[in-house]
PDB file of C-alpha atoms in Angstrom:
ATOM      1  CA  GLN A   1       0.000   0.000   0.000  1.00 59.00           C
ATOM      2  CA  LYS A   2       1.351   3.408  -0.953  1.00 67.00           C
ATOM      3  CA  GLU A   3       1.736   5.955   1.806  1.00 87.00           C
ATOM      4  CA  VAL A   4      -0.286   8.566  -0.071  1.00 92.00           C
ATOM      5  CA  GLU A   5      -2.905   7.792  -2.704  1.00 92.00           C
ATOM      6  CA  GLN A   6      -4.604  10.142  -5.111  1.00 93.00           C
ATOM      7  CA  ASN A   7      -6.882   9.607  -8.076  1.00 85.00           C
ATOM      8  CA  SER A   8      -4.682  10.440 -11.061  1.00 79.00           C
ATOM      9  CA  GLY A   9      -7.591  11.900 -13.020  1.00 81.00           C
ATOM     10  CA  PRO A  10      -7.827  13.688 -15.268  1.00 91.00           C
ATOM     11  CA  LEU A  11     -10.529  15.663 -13.512  1.00 95.00           C
ATOM     12  CA  SER A  12     -12.378  18.118 -15.724  1.00 96.00           C
ATOM     13  CA  VAL A  13     -14.650  20.852 -14.396  1.00 97.00           C
ATOM     14  CA  PRO A  14     -16.281  23.818 -16.118  1.00 97.00           C
ATOM     15  CA  GLU A  15     -15.094  27.333 -15.341  1.00 98.00           C
ATOM     16  CA  GLY A  16     -16.777  28.679 -12.207  1.00 97.00           C
ATOM     17  CA  ALA A  17     -17.498  25.244 -10.736  1.00 97.00           C
ATOM     18  CA  ILE A  18     -16.051  23.691  -7.572  1.00 97.00           C
ATOM     19  CA  ALA A  19     -13.180  21.270  -8.106  1.00 97.00           C
ATOM     20  CA  SER A  20     -12.767  18.603  -5.430  1.00 96.00           C
ATOM     21  CA  LEU A  21      -9.452  16.778  -5.092  1.00 97.00           C
ATOM     22  CA  ASN A  22      -9.023  13.878  -2.696  1.00 96.00           C
ATOM     23  CA  CYS A  23      -6.152  12.120  -0.972  1.00 95.00           C
ATOM     24  CA  THR A  24      -5.848   9.247   1.484  1.00 96.00           C
ATOM     25  CA  TYR A  25      -2.829   8.327   3.564  1.00 94.00           C
ATOM     26  CA  SER A  26      -1.757   5.181   5.361  1.00 92.00           C
ATOM     27  CA  ASP A  27       0.157   6.325   8.470  1.00 88.00           C
ATOM     28  CA  ARG A  28      -2.203   7.200  11.314  1.00 87.00           C
ATOM     29  CA  GLY A  29       0.588   9.089  13.075  1.00 86.00           C
ATOM     30  CA  SER A  30       0.990  11.706  10.332  1.00 88.00           C
ATOM     31  CA  GLN A  31       0.422  15.226  11.593  1.00 87.00           C
ATOM     32  CA  SER A  32       1.049  17.583   8.671  1.00 91.00           C
ATOM     33  CA  PHE A  33      -0.660  17.680   5.298  1.00 94.00           C
ATOM     34  CA  PHE A  34       0.160  19.742   2.247  1.00 95.00           C
ATOM     35  CA  TRP A  35      -1.216  20.541  -1.173  1.00 97.00           C
ATOM     36  CA  TYR A  36       1.131  21.513  -3.982  1.00 97.00           C
ATOM     37  CA  ARG A  37       0.211  22.763  -7.437  1.00 97.00           C
ATOM     38  CA  GLN A  38       2.460  21.831 -10.356  1.00 97.00           C
ATOM     39  CA  TYR A  39       2.041  23.361 -13.788  1.00 97.00           C
ATOM     40  CA  SER A  40       3.335  21.337 -16.708  1.00 94.00           C
ATOM     41  CA  GLY A  41       7.124  21.602 -16.922  1.00 94.00           C
ATOM     42  CA  LYS A  42       7.373  23.580 -13.680  1.00 96.00           C
ATOM     43  CA  SER A  43       8.237  22.794 -10.075  1.00 97.00           C
ATOM     44  CA  PRO A  44       5.721  22.075  -7.288  1.00 97.00           C
ATOM     45  CA  GLU A  45       4.385  25.174  -5.549  1.00 96.00           C
ATOM     46  CA  LEU A  46       3.003  24.983  -2.012  1.00 95.00           C
ATOM     47  CA  ILE A  47      -0.575  26.304  -1.937  1.00 96.00           C
ATOM     48  CA  MET A  48      -2.083  24.991   1.312  1.00 95.00           C
ATOM     49  CA  PHE A  49      -1.146  23.185   4.477  1.00 94.00           C
ATOM     50  CA  ILE A  50      -3.323  21.877   7.300  1.00 95.00           C
ATOM     51  CA  TYR A  51      -2.418  20.377  10.659  1.00 92.00           C
ATOM     52  CA  SER A  52      -5.768  20.088  12.512  1.00 92.00           C
ATOM     53  CA  ASN A  53      -8.997  18.258  11.783  1.00 95.00           C
ATOM     54  CA  GLY A  54     -11.582  20.365  10.005  1.00 95.00           C
ATOM     55  CA  ASP A  55     -11.464  22.986   7.302  1.00 96.00           C
ATOM     56  CA  LYS A  56      -8.912  25.643   6.485  1.00 96.00           C
ATOM     57  CA  GLU A  57      -9.765  28.334   3.968  1.00 97.00           C
ATOM     58  CA  ASP A  58      -7.424  30.562   1.969  1.00 96.00           C
ATOM     59  CA  GLY A  59      -9.099  32.594  -0.748  1.00 96.00           C
ATOM     60  CA  ARG A  60     -10.729  30.215  -3.234  1.00 97.00           C
ATOM     61  CA  PHE A  61      -8.977  27.208  -1.700  1.00 97.00           C
ATOM     62  CA  THR A  62     -10.242  25.090   1.201  1.00 98.00           C
ATOM     63  CA  ALA A  63      -8.284  22.188   2.664  1.00 97.00           C
ATOM     64  CA  GLN A  64     -10.219  19.601   4.658  1.00 97.00           C
ATOM     65  CA  LEU A  65      -8.681  17.069   7.028  1.00 96.00           C
ATOM     66  CA  ASN A  66     -10.279  14.035   8.639  1.00 96.00           C
ATOM     67  CA  LYS A  67      -7.648  12.140  10.618  1.00 93.00           C
ATOM     68  CA  ALA A  68     -10.072   9.421  11.724  1.00 94.00           C
ATOM     69  CA  SER A  69     -10.725   8.528   8.082  1.00 94.00           C
ATOM     70  CA  GLN A  70      -7.121   9.351   7.035  1.00 94.00           C
ATOM     71  CA  TYR A  71      -8.471  11.615   4.358  1.00 94.00           C
ATOM     72  CA  VAL A  72      -7.419  15.036   3.057  1.00 97.00           C
ATOM     73  CA  SER A  73      -9.155  17.030   0.390  1.00 97.00           C
ATOM     74  CA  LEU A  74      -8.737  20.293  -1.487  1.00 97.00           C
ATOM     75  CA  LEU A  75     -11.679  22.283  -2.766  1.00 98.00           C
ATOM     76  CA  ILE A  76     -11.186  24.987  -5.364  1.00 98.00           C
ATOM     77  CA  ARG A  77     -14.163  27.322  -5.631  1.00 98.00           C
ATOM     78  CA  ASP A  78     -14.944  29.379  -8.739  1.00 98.00           C
ATOM     79  CA  SER A  79     -12.434  27.343 -10.744  1.00 98.00           C
ATOM     80  CA  GLN A  80     -10.482  29.256 -13.379  1.00 97.00           C
ATOM     81  CA  PRO A  81      -8.616  27.991 -16.468  1.00 97.00           C
ATOM     82  CA  SER A  82      -5.422  29.113 -14.687  1.00 97.00           C
ATOM     83  CA  ASP A  83      -6.140  26.440 -12.048  1.00 98.00           C
ATOM     84  CA  SER A  84      -5.493  23.748 -14.658  1.00 97.00           C
ATOM     85  CA  ALA A  85      -2.486  21.874 -13.256  1.00 97.00           C
ATOM     86  CA  THR A  86      -1.513  18.727 -11.408  1.00 96.00           C
ATOM     87  CA  TYR A  87      -2.220  18.849  -7.668  1.00 97.00           C
ATOM     88  CA  LEU A  88       0.057  16.878  -5.377  1.00 96.00           C
ATOM     89  CA  CYS A  89      -0.930  15.793  -1.897  1.00 96.00           C
ATOM     90  CA  ALA A  90       1.930  15.394   0.610  1.00 94.00           C
ATOM     91  CA  VAL A  91       1.961  13.951   4.106  1.00 92.00           C
ATOM     92  CA  ASN A  92       4.744  14.128   6.647  1.00 88.00           C
ATOM     93  CA  ALA A  93       6.719  10.997   7.390  1.00 78.00           C
ATOM     94  CA  LEU A  94       7.518  10.217  10.975  1.00 72.00           C
ATOM     95  CA  THR A  95      11.224   9.878  10.225  1.00 68.00           C
ATOM     96  CA  GLY A  96      13.978  12.044   8.918  1.00 63.00           C
ATOM     97  CA  ALA A  97      13.885  15.822   8.645  1.00 63.00           C
ATOM     98  CA  ASN A  98      10.107  15.967   8.663  1.00 70.00           C
ATOM     99  CA  ASN A  99      10.292  14.299   5.281  1.00 84.00           C
ATOM    100  CA  LEU A 100       7.243  14.268   3.064  1.00 89.00           C
ATOM    101  CA  PHE A 101       5.572  11.456   1.180  1.00 90.00           C
ATOM    102  CA  PHE A 102       3.983  12.652  -2.037  1.00 93.00           C
ATOM    103  CA  GLY A 103       1.064  11.233  -3.946  1.00 94.00           C
ATOM    104  CA  THR A 104       1.364  10.885  -7.714  1.00 93.00           C
ATOM    105  CA  GLY A 105      -0.966  13.837  -8.257  1.00 94.00           C
ATOM    106  CA  THR A 106      -4.358  14.554  -9.783  1.00 95.00           C
ATOM    107  CA  ARG A 107      -4.460  16.386 -13.092  1.00 95.00           C
ATOM    108  CA  LEU A 108      -7.157  19.066 -13.139  1.00 96.00           C
ATOM    109  CA  THR A 109      -8.455  20.707 -16.287  1.00 97.00           C
ATOM    110  CA  VAL A 110     -10.804  23.704 -16.020  1.00 97.00           C
ATOM    111  CA  ILE A 111     -12.799  24.092 -19.211  1.00 97.00           C
ATOM    112  CA  PRO A 112     -13.616  27.707 -20.239  1.00 95.00           C
TER     113      PRO A 112
ATOM    114  CA  ASN B   1      15.076  36.704  -2.496  1.00 71.00           C
ATOM    115  CA  ALA B   2      15.661  34.105  -5.185  1.00 82.00           C
ATOM    116  CA  GLY B   3      14.330  31.253  -2.998  1.00 95.00           C
ATOM    117  CA  VAL B   4      15.755  27.934  -4.169  1.00 97.00           C
ATOM    118  CA  THR B   5      17.964  27.944  -7.256  1.00 97.00           C
ATOM    119  CA  GLN B   6      19.294  24.987  -9.229  1.00 98.00           C
ATOM    120  CA  THR B   7      21.873  24.594 -11.965  1.00 97.00           C
ATOM    121  CA  PRO B   8      21.924  23.446 -14.669  1.00 97.00           C
ATOM    122  CA  LYS B   9      18.360  23.568 -16.038  1.00 96.00           C
ATOM    123  CA  PHE B  10      19.011  20.878 -18.646  1.00 97.00           C
ATOM    124  CA  GLN B  11      21.743  18.294 -19.082  1.00 97.00           C
ATOM    125  CA  VAL B  12      22.433  15.402 -21.444  1.00 97.00           C
ATOM    126  CA  LEU B  13      24.957  12.791 -20.342  1.00 97.00           C
ATOM    127  CA  LYS B  14      26.298   9.634 -21.869  1.00 97.00           C
ATOM    128  CA  THR B  15      26.170   6.434 -19.827  1.00 98.00           C
ATOM    129  CA  GLY B  16      29.087   6.328 -17.423  1.00 97.00           C
ATOM    130  CA  GLN B  17      29.687  10.073 -17.294  1.00 97.00           C
ATOM    131  CA  SER B  18      29.553  11.938 -14.007  1.00 97.00           C
ATOM    132  CA  MET B  19      28.056  15.263 -13.050  1.00 96.00           C
ATOM    133  CA  THR B  20      27.049  17.373 -10.081  1.00 98.00           C
ATOM    134  CA  LEU B  21      23.718  19.152  -9.726  1.00 98.00           C
ATOM    135  CA  GLN B  22      23.929  22.318  -7.669  1.00 98.00           C
ATOM    136  CA  CYS B  23      21.297  23.734  -5.336  1.00 98.00           C
ATOM    137  CA  ALA B  24      21.306  26.851  -3.195  1.00 98.00           C
ATOM    138  CA  GLN B  25      18.698  28.554  -1.000  1.00 97.00           C
ATOM    139  CA  ASP B  26      18.667  32.044   0.467  1.00 96.00           C
ATOM    140  CA  MET B  27      15.814  31.577   2.961  1.00 94.00           C
ATOM    141  CA  ASN B  28      18.058  30.616   5.885  1.00 94.00           C
ATOM    142  CA  HIS B  29      16.449  27.171   5.932  1.00 93.00           C
ATOM    143  CA  ASN B  30      18.026  24.382   7.914  1.00 92.00           C
ATOM    144  CA  SER B  31      16.821  21.339   5.947  1.00 92.00           C
ATOM    145  CA  MET B  32      17.378  20.559   2.287  1.00 94.00           C
ATOM    146  CA  TYR B  33      16.195  17.714   0.046  1.00 95.00           C
ATOM    147  CA  TRP B  34      16.816  16.154  -3.345  1.00 97.00           C
ATOM    148  CA  TYR B  35      13.931  14.495  -5.227  1.00 97.00           C
ATOM    149  CA  ARG B  36      13.499  12.889  -8.594  1.00 97.00           C
ATOM    150  CA  GLN B  37      10.204  12.955 -10.468  1.00 97.00           C
ATOM    151  CA  ASP B  38       9.318  10.334 -13.034  1.00 94.00           C
ATOM    152  CA  PRO B  39       6.017   9.915 -14.910  1.00 87.00           C
ATOM    153  CA  GLY B  40       3.542   7.897 -12.855  1.00 81.00           C
ATOM    154  CA  MET B  41       5.948   7.629  -9.899  1.00 83.00           C
ATOM    155  CA  GLY B  42       5.490  10.972  -8.221  1.00 86.00           C
ATOM    156  CA  LEU B  43       8.240  12.702  -6.285  1.00 93.00           C
ATOM    157  CA  ARG B  44      10.695  10.353  -4.635  1.00 94.00           C
ATOM    158  CA  LEU B  45      13.244  11.428  -2.054  1.00 93.00           C
ATOM    159  CA  ILE B  46      16.853  10.656  -2.946  1.00 96.00           C
ATOM    160  CA  TYR B  47      18.779  12.235  -0.057  1.00 96.00           C
ATOM    161  CA  TYR B  48      18.125  14.867   2.548  1.00 93.00           C
ATOM    162  CA  SER B  49      20.071  17.019   4.965  1.00 93.00           C
ATOM    163  CA  ALA B  50      18.301  17.827   8.212  1.00 89.00           C
ATOM    164  CA  SER B  51      20.865  20.481   9.098  1.00 90.00           C
ATOM    165  CA  GLU B  52      24.286  21.697   8.057  1.00 92.00           C
ATOM    166  CA  GLY B  53      26.799  18.898   8.485  1.00 90.00           C
ATOM    167  CA  THR B  54      24.332  15.995   8.220  1.00 93.00           C
ATOM    168  CA  THR B  55      23.052  13.982   5.274  1.00 95.00           C
ATOM    169  CA  ASP B  56      20.849  10.884   5.108  1.00 93.00           C
ATOM    170  CA  LYS B  57      19.484   8.513   2.529  1.00 94.00           C
ATOM    171  CA  GLY B  58      15.926   8.787   1.316  1.00 92.00           C
ATOM    172  CA  GLU B  59      13.817   6.327  -0.627  1.00 90.00           C
ATOM    173  CA  VAL B  60      16.001   5.965  -3.756  1.00 95.00           C
ATOM    174  CA  PRO B  61      19.660   6.776  -2.907  1.00 96.00           C
ATOM    175  CA  ASN B  62      21.453   4.184  -5.060  1.00 96.00           C
ATOM    176  CA  GLY B  63      23.742   5.735  -7.678  1.00 96.00           C
ATOM    177  CA  TYR B  64      23.844   9.142  -5.995  1.00 98.00           C
ATOM    178  CA  ASN B  65      25.940  11.013  -3.467  1.00 97.00           C
ATOM    179  CA  VAL B  66      25.350  14.359  -1.799  1.00 98.00           C
ATOM    180  CA  SER B  67      27.305  17.101  -0.081  1.00 97.00           C
ATOM    181  CA  ARG B  68      25.922  19.747   2.244  1.00 96.00           C
ATOM    182  CA  LEU B  69      28.579  22.314   1.501  1.00 90.00           C
ATOM    183  CA  ASN B  70      27.254  24.907   3.961  1.00 95.00           C
ATOM    184  CA  LYS B  71      23.866  26.034   5.216  1.00 96.00           C
ATOM    185  CA  ARG B  72      22.910  27.440   1.791  1.00 97.00           C
ATOM    186  CA  GLU B  73      24.181  24.775  -0.606  1.00 97.00           C
ATOM    187  CA  PHE B  74      23.347  21.107  -1.155  1.00 98.00           C
ATOM    188  CA  SER B  75      24.748  19.286  -4.182  1.00 98.00           C
ATOM    189  CA  LEU B  76      23.808  15.956  -5.777  1.00 98.00           C
ATOM    190  CA  ARG B  77      26.430  13.918  -7.623  1.00 98.00           C
ATOM    191  CA  LEU B  78      25.975  11.132 -10.146  1.00 97.00           C
ATOM    192  CA  GLU B  79      29.282   9.266 -10.257  1.00 93.00           C
ATOM    193  CA  SER B  80      28.500   7.007 -13.234  1.00 96.00           C
ATOM    194  CA  ALA B  81      25.250   7.967 -14.925  1.00 97.00           C
ATOM    195  CA  ALA B  82      22.840   5.278 -16.127  1.00 97.00           C
ATOM    196  CA  PRO B  83      19.786   5.588 -18.413  1.00 97.00           C
ATOM    197  CA  SER B  84      17.594   4.754 -15.387  1.00 96.00           C
ATOM    198  CA  GLN B  85      18.672   8.094 -13.912  1.00 97.00           C
ATOM    199  CA  THR B  86      16.955  10.002 -16.702  1.00 97.00           C
ATOM    200  CA  SER B  87      14.515  12.134 -14.741  1.00 97.00           C
ATOM    201  CA  VAL B  88      13.640  15.597 -13.517  1.00 98.00           C
ATOM    202  CA  TYR B  89      15.524  16.457 -10.336  1.00 98.00           C
ATOM    203  CA  PHE B  90      14.185  18.915  -7.785  1.00 98.00           C
ATOM    204  CA  CYS B  91      15.903  20.433  -4.805  1.00 98.00           C
ATOM    205  CA  ALA B  92      13.774  21.672  -1.922  1.00 96.00           C
ATOM    206  CA  SER B  93      14.327  23.314   1.433  1.00 95.00           C
ATOM    207  CA  SER B  94      12.389  23.769   4.653  1.00 92.00           C
ATOM    208  CA  LEU B  95      12.870  25.742   7.827  1.00 88.00           C
ATOM    209  CA  GLY B  96      13.631  22.606   9.793  1.00 77.00           C
ATOM    210  CA  THR B  97      12.288  19.506  11.402  1.00 62.00           C
ATOM    211  CA  ALA B  98       9.483  21.432  13.115  1.00 63.00           C
ATOM    212  CA  SER B  99       8.149  22.693   9.811  1.00 66.00           C
ATOM    213  CA  GLY B 100       7.115  20.384   7.015  1.00 76.00           C
ATOM    214  CA  GLU B 101       6.568  23.123   4.461  1.00 89.00           C
ATOM    215  CA  GLN B 102       9.037  22.534   1.678  1.00 92.00           C
ATOM    216  CA  TYR B 103       9.857  24.986  -1.089  1.00 94.00           C
ATOM    217  CA  PHE B 104      11.124  23.747  -4.419  1.00 97.00           C
ATOM    218  CA  GLY B 105      13.682  24.915  -6.926  1.00 98.00           C
ATOM    219  CA  PRO B 106      12.916  25.065 -10.665  1.00 97.00           C
ATOM    220  CA  GLY B 107      14.346  21.618 -11.412  1.00 97.00           C
ATOM    221  CA  THR B 108      16.982  20.035 -13.642  1.00 97.00           C
ATOM    222  CA  ARG B 109      15.904  17.900 -16.578  1.00 97.00           C
ATOM    223  CA  LEU B 110      18.532  15.190 -17.025  1.00 97.00           C
ATOM    224  CA  THR B 111      18.748  12.768 -19.931  1.00 97.00           C
ATOM    225  CA  VAL B 112      21.218   9.895 -19.902  1.00 97.00           C
ATOM    226  CA  THR B 113      21.771   8.205 -23.267  1.00 96.00           C
TER     227      THR B 113
END
């Protein structure tokens, strides 16, 4: 079982809709959860992090964490074509320098 | 602030050649990381340095060596390149073990023929 699992997509949503990206993780002891956005040919860019159960909102982005279900999600409201990218979920490992395990990413396409 | 910088951006090597990928950060971060990214495999950790003077193996260290030259710089060396090392390499840094937020450099696209 992989440490972090994501649906690879592609996920297509119309412009203005809500995009919902999901991630599950295997280690119950994980404490820190991150969402990165990666445009094609570019490096991952940190867009959200969440440490506590519940929701965390930042502009059009909302991260949701449910530790009991080992589930993290990212909602993007009022999706824009510029949101089209691959979204990587990352979870902290319990070893090393707070190392991260990354999922393989979900490719999102926002259709104008 | 430039953040995390990497050189070179692109490189083509022949099998058996060696090279060093350079990484530097100007955010006064303590921890630095080297990843490779392959299609369908996601980001995989090669080596990391929790703090200046320490380095440790990650998930896929075979065929690589690293040097934490000082707090700012962390280099990755391929002693004898193999086609299986064709990949995109990213360097990242974070404030330290108390902070998991990692910030990435622009990457190096390496092809080994």
